[in-house]
Coordinates of C-alpha atoms in Angstrom, one line a residue:
M11 CA -19.1 67.4 34.9
A12 CA -18.2 70.1 32.5
R13 CA -16.5 69.0 29.3
A14 CA -12.9 70.3 28.9
K15 CA -12.7 72.8 26.0
R16 CA -10.1 72.2 23.3
R17 CA -7.3 74.7 22.9
P18 CA -7.6 76.4 19.6
V19 CA -4.8 75.7 17.2
E20 CA -4.1 77.2 13.8
L21 CA -4.8 75.0 10.8
T22 CA -1.6 73.7 9.4
D23 CA -0.4 71.1 6.9
D24 CA 3.0 70.6 8.5
W25 CA 3.4 66.8 9.2
E26 CA 5.5 67.3 12.3
Q27 CA 2.9 69.5 13.8
L28 CA 0.1 67.1 12.9
Q29 CA 1.9 64.3 14.6
L30 CA 1.9 66.2 17.8
L31 CA -1.8 67.0 17.6
T32 CA -3.0 63.4 16.8
G33 CA -4.1 61.4 19.9
F34 CA -4.7 58.0 18.3
P35 CA -2.9 55.8 15.8
E36 CA -6.0 55.6 13.6
Q37 CA -6.1 59.4 13.5
R38 CA -2.4 59.6 12.6
T39 CA -2.9 57.1 9.8
Y40 CA -5.8 59.1 8.4
E41 CA -3.8 62.3 8.4
L42 CA -1.0 60.5 6.7
I43 CA -3.2 59.4 3.7
R44 CA -5.8 62.3 3.7
P45 CA -4.1 64.4 1.0
V46 CA -3.8 61.3 -1.2
V47 CA -7.4 59.9 -0.9
L48 CA -9.2 63.3 -0.4
V49 CA -7.4 65.8 -2.6
G50 CA -5.6 63.4 -4.9
H51 CA -2.0 64.3 -4.2
S52 CA 0.7 62.0 -5.4
P53 CA 1.8 59.3 -3.0
A54 CA 5.5 60.0 -4.0
E55 CA 5.1 63.6 -3.0
R56 CA 3.4 62.7 0.3
A57 CA 6.1 60.2 1.0
R58 CA 8.8 62.9 0.7
Q59 CA 6.8 65.2 3.0
T60 CA 6.3 62.6 5.8
S61 CA 9.4 60.5 5.4
T62 CA 7.2 57.4 4.9
P63 CA 7.9 54.6 2.4
E64 CA 6.0 55.2 -0.8
R65 CA 4.8 51.6 -1.0
T66 CA 3.2 52.0 2.5
L67 CA 1.2 55.0 1.3
Y68 CA 0.0 53.1 -1.8
R69 CA -1.0 50.1 0.3
R70 CA -2.9 52.1 3.0
A71 CA -4.6 54.2 0.4
A72 CA -5.8 51.1 -1.5
R73 CA -7.1 49.6 1.8
F74 CA -9.0 52.8 2.6
E75 CA -10.6 52.9 -0.8
R76 CA -11.6 49.2 -0.5
D77 CA -12.7 48.9 3.2
G78 CA -13.3 52.5 4.3
M79 CA -12.7 53.7 7.8
V80 CA -12.3 50.0 9.0
S81 CA -8.9 49.9 7.3
L82 CA -7.5 52.4 9.7
F83 CA -7.7 49.9 12.6
D84 CA -5.0 47.3 13.0
A85 CA -7.4 44.6 14.2
P86 CA -8.0 42.0 11.3
V87 CA -11.5 42.1 9.9
Y88 CA -12.7 39.0 8.0
A89 CA -14.2 39.5 4.6
P90 CA -15.3 36.7 2.3
D91 CA -13.1 37.8 -0.5
R92 CA -9.9 38.2 1.5
R93 CA -7.2 35.6 2.2
T94 CA -7.7 35.6 6.0
L95 CA -8.8 32.4 7.6
P96 CA -12.1 32.5 9.4
P97 CA -12.0 32.1 13.2
E98 CA -13.7 28.7 13.1
I99 CA -11.0 27.2 10.8
R100 CA -8.3 28.6 13.0
E101 CA -9.9 27.1 16.1
A102 CA -10.3 23.8 14.2
I103 CA -6.6 23.7 13.4
R104 CA -5.7 24.2 17.0
Q105 CA -8.1 21.5 18.2
L106 CA -6.8 19.0 15.7
A107 CA -3.2 19.7 16.8
A108 CA -4.2 19.4 20.4
E109 CA -6.2 16.2 20.0
Y110 CA -3.4 14.3 18.1
P111 CA 0.0 16.2 18.0
N112 CA 1.4 13.8 15.3
L113 CA -0.9 15.3 12.6
G114 CA 1.2 17.1 10.0
P115 CA 0.4 20.4 8.4
H116 CA -0.6 18.8 5.1
E117 CA -3.0 16.4 6.8
I118 CA -4.5 19.2 9.0
A119 CA -5.0 21.2 5.8
T120 CA -6.7 18.3 4.1
I121 CA -9.0 17.7 7.1
C122 CA -10.0 21.4 7.2
G123 CA -10.7 21.3 3.4
I124 CA -13.1 18.3 3.9
C125 CA -14.8 19.4 7.0
H126 CA -15.1 23.2 6.4
G127 CA -15.0 23.4 2.6
R128 CA -11.7 25.4 2.5
R129 CA -8.3 24.0 2.5
P130 CA -5.6 26.3 3.9
S131 CA -2.0 26.1 2.9
P132 CA 0.3 24.0 5.1
H133 CA 2.4 27.2 5.7
T134 CA -0.8 28.9 7.0
V135 CA -1.4 26.0 9.3
K136 CA 2.2 26.3 10.7
R137 CA 1.7 30.1 11.2
V138 CA -1.6 29.6 13.0
L139 CA 0.0 27.1 15.4
A140 CA 2.9 29.4 15.9
E141 CA 0.7 32.3 16.8
A142 CA -1.2 30.5 19.5
P143 CA 0.1 27.0 20.6
P144 CA -2.8 24.5 21.2
T145 CA -3.7 23.7 24.7
P146 CA -3.8 19.9 25.6
V147 CA -7.3 18.5 25.6
L148 CA -8.7 16.5 28.5
T149 CA -11.4 14.6 26.5
R150 CA -11.1 12.7 23.3
R151 CA -13.6 12.3 20.6
F152 CA -13.0 8.6 20.4
P153 CA -11.4 6.4 23.1
P154 CA -8.7 3.9 22.2
Y155 CA -9.9 1.1 19.9
H156 CA -9.8 -1.7 22.5
R157 CA -11.7 0.3 25.1
I158 CA -14.8 0.5 22.9
T159 CA -17.0 -2.4 24.0
D160 CA -19.3 -2.4 20.9
P161 CA -17.5 -4.0 17.9
A162 CA -19.6 -1.9 15.5
E163 CA -18.7 1.3 17.3
R164 CA -15.0 0.4 17.1
R165 CA -15.1 0.1 13.3
L166 CA -17.4 3.1 12.9
A167 CA -14.8 5.3 14.7
I168 CA -12.3 4.3 12.0
I169 CA -14.8 5.0 9.2
R170 CA -15.6 8.5 10.6
L171 CA -12.0 9.5 11.0
H172 CA -11.2 8.3 7.5
S173 CA -14.2 10.2 6.1
E174 CA -12.8 13.4 7.7
G175 CA -9.5 13.0 5.9
W176 CA -7.4 11.2 8.4
T177 CA -4.8 8.9 7.0
V178 CA -4.4 5.2 7.9
T179 CA -1.2 5.9 9.9
S180 CA -2.8 8.7 11.9
I181 CA -5.9 6.7 12.6
A182 CA -3.8 3.8 13.8
G183 CA -1.8 6.0 16.1
Y184 CA -4.8 7.9 17.4
L185 CA -6.8 4.7 18.2
A186 CA -3.6 2.7 19.3
I187 CA -4.0 -0.1 16.9
D188 CA -2.1 -1.6 13.9
R189 CA -2.3 -0.1 10.4
H190 CA -3.4 -3.5 9.0
T191 CA -6.5 -3.4 11.3
V192 CA -7.4 0.0 9.9
S193 CA -6.9 -1.1 6.3
R194 CA -8.9 -4.3 6.8
T195 CA -11.8 -2.4 8.4
L196 CA -11.9 0.1 5.5
Q197 CA -11.8 -2.7 2.9
R198 CA -14.7 -4.4 4.7
W199 CA -16.6 -1.2 4.6
I200 CA -16.0 -0.8 0.9
D201 CA -17.0 -4.4 0.1
E202 CA -19.9 -5.0 2.6
G203 CA -21.0 -1.6 3.7
V204 CA -22.8 -1.5 7.1
W205 CA -22.9 -5.3 7.3
G206 CA -19.1 -5.3 7.6
L207 CA -19.1 -3.5 11.0
D208 CA -20.2 -6.5 13.1
D209 CA -18.0 -9.3 14.1
K210 CA -18.0 -12.5 12.0
P211 CA -17.1 -16.1 13.1
R212 CA -13.7 -17.2 12.1
P213 CA -13.5 -20.0 9.5
P214 CA -12.3 -23.3 10.9
R215 CA -8.6 -23.8 10.4
V216 CA -7.6 -26.8 8.3
R217 CA -4.6 -28.6 9.6
K218 CA -2.5 -31.0 7.4
V219 CA -1.0 -32.7 10.5
D220 CA -3.6 -34.7 12.3
L221 CA -3.4 -37.7 14.7
R222 CA -3.7 -40.2 11.8
T223 CA -0.7 -38.6 10.1
I224 CA 1.4 -38.7 13.3
A225 CA 0.5 -42.3 13.9
L226 CA 1.5 -43.2 10.3
V227 CA 4.8 -41.4 10.7
R228 CA 5.4 -43.3 14.0
E229 CA 4.9 -46.7 12.1
L230 CA 7.4 -45.6 9.5
Q231 CA 9.7 -44.4 12.1
E232 CA 10.2 -47.9 13.5
N233 CA 12.8 -48.3 10.7
P234 CA 15.8 -46.5 12.2
G235 CA 17.2 -45.8 8.8
L236 CA 14.4 -43.5 7.7
G237 CA 15.0 -39.7 8.1
E238 CA 12.8 -36.7 7.3
F239 CA 13.4 -36.9 3.5
R240 CA 12.6 -40.6 3.3
I241 CA 9.5 -40.1 5.4
H242 CA 8.5 -37.2 3.2
A243 CA 8.9 -39.5 0.1
A244 CA 6.9 -42.4 1.7
L245 CA 4.0 -40.1 2.7
K246 CA 4.0 -38.6 -0.8
R247 CA 3.4 -42.1 -2.2
L248 CA 0.5 -42.5 0.1
G249 CA -1.1 -39.2 -1.0
I250 CA -0.1 -37.1 2.0
A251 CA 1.8 -33.9 1.1
L252 CA 4.0 -32.7 3.9
S253 CA 7.3 -30.9 3.7
P254 CA 10.5 -32.5 4.9
R255 CA 10.8 -29.9 7.7
T256 CA 7.3 -30.8 8.9
C257 CA 8.2 -34.5 8.8
G258 CA 11.3 -33.7 10.8
R259 CA 9.3 -32.0 13.5
I260 CA 6.9 -34.9 13.8
L261 CA 9.9 -37.3 14.1
A262 CA 11.3 -35.2 16.9
V263 CA 8.0 -35.2 18.7
N264 CA 7.7 -39.0 18.4
R265 CA 11.3 -39.4 19.7
R266 CA 10.5 -37.3 22.7
L267 CA 7.2 -39.0 23.5
Y268 CA 8.0 -42.6 22.8
G269 CA 11.8 -42.7 23.2
L270 CA 12.5 -43.7 19.6
G271 CA 16.1 -43.6 18.4
T272 CA 17.6 -41.5 15.7
P273 CA 18.8 -42.9 12.4
V274 CA 22.4 -44.2 12.6
K275 CA 24.7 -44.0 9.7
A276 CA 26.5 -47.2 8.8
E277 CA 30.3 -46.9 9.2
R278 CA 32.2 -47.7 6.0
E279 CA 35.9 -48.5 5.7
P280 CA 37.8 -46.1 3.6
K281 CA 38.9 -47.4 0.2
S282 CA 42.5 -47.6 -0.7
M283 CA 44.1 -45.1 -3.1
P284 CA 44.1 -46.6 -6.6
F285 CA 47.1 -44.6 -7.6
K286 CA 49.3 -45.3 -4.7
A287 CA 53.0 -45.4 -5.7
S288 CA 55.0 -48.6 -5.0
H289 CA 58.5 -47.0 -5.6
R290 CA 60.0 -43.6 -6.2
Q291 CA 59.5 -41.8 -9.4
Q292 CA 56.8 -44.2 -10.6
Y293 CA 55.1 -43.3 -13.9
W294 CA 51.6 -44.2 -15.2
T295 CA 50.8 -44.0 -18.9
V296 CA 47.4 -43.4 -20.2
D297 CA 46.4 -44.1 -23.8
I298 CA 43.8 -41.6 -25.1
R299 CA 42.2 -42.0 -28.5
Y300 CA 40.1 -39.4 -30.4
V301 CA 37.7 -40.6 -33.0
T302 CA 36.4 -38.0 -35.5
H303 CA 34.2 -38.4 -38.5
N304 CA 32.9 -36.5 -41.5
L305 CA 30.3 -38.9 -42.6
D306 CA 27.8 -36.2 -43.6
T307 CA 30.2 -34.4 -45.9
E308 CA 33.1 -36.7 -46.9
G309 CA 32.2 -40.0 -45.5
K310 CA 35.5 -40.5 -43.7
I311 CA 36.5 -41.6 -40.1
S312 CA 39.8 -40.6 -38.5
C313 CA 41.4 -41.9 -35.3
T314 CA 44.0 -40.0 -33.3
R315 CA 46.1 -41.6 -30.6
S316 CA 48.0 -39.7 -27.9
W317 CA 50.1 -40.6 -24.9
R318 CA 50.0 -38.8 -21.5
T319 CA 52.2 -39.7 -18.6
T320 CA 51.9 -38.8 -15.0
R321 CA 54.5 -39.0 -12.2
A322 CA 53.8 -40.1 -8.6
R323 CA 56.3 -39.9 -5.8
S324 CA 56.4 -42.7 -3.2
S325 CA 55.4 -41.5 0.3
P326 CA 54.0 -43.1 3.4
A327 CA 50.6 -41.5 2.8
P328 CA 48.6 -42.2 -0.3
C329 CA 49.0 -39.6 -3.0
R330 CA 46.7 -38.8 -5.9
A331 CA 48.0 -38.4 -9.5
S332 CA 46.1 -36.4 -12.1
R333 CA 44.2 -38.4 -14.6
T334 CA 44.7 -36.3 -17.7

């Protein structure tokens, strides 16, 4: 097939004519900055000719001098000295957000800094996630904690996530466990190393309340006048340290099992009112004496006597007079 011949056009520097002749955006960009980078014209003068912002010409000319013809294309090109994130870090950000959506931008940036050797800004993490939202993952790196059968593999999953920069809260949420379990596992790893990954037998639990103590409380409980505080004092004299509340619980268990009664308080007759009036407008007189001395300085003793009276009205019910 014969190649179509180009229509001859007169050479011109008119920007409006050049725009009509260019067929690609890259060619238009080059014609825009060609007088600046080739001949050395002023960007301000070229900006007036093309009605283009002067800062745009400065920026495009600087990119052309740095990157060459590649700068004419809009597709981003990664260079080691530029501030563009590599594709593997962008993919890692999306994978982390898809695997555990509760990871924050700061934590994702920290994980990328540890795993890839470059920590992006949290704002960059937000921008990457906004450009292409992460797709939900169907497989997890680690199953939930309680679904891992091997105890060593359970704790090793916590250690691996923590070594990558995951926080205690994120590890607990990702593995569906409590934060105290994560902290305890990390502390065992610090103290014991690899030996702390396996299960250990629990130490025997020492109980203060045994059958001997319960039987002793039952013997003391035969006295119906003893309550939890008196039982506590009696056991303390025997060398058994139990709180009054614990003694009260033992007493309640013995009452329920053996049908023992509760302590009964003795009823007391109320005492009569000592200041009960016998007739109306009755007075009591109190003699108060004050003894003062100055033996250290003057060697004298003085006595002061005063009289106070109180009035009580006769009434059917006892009334109380002030003793002042």
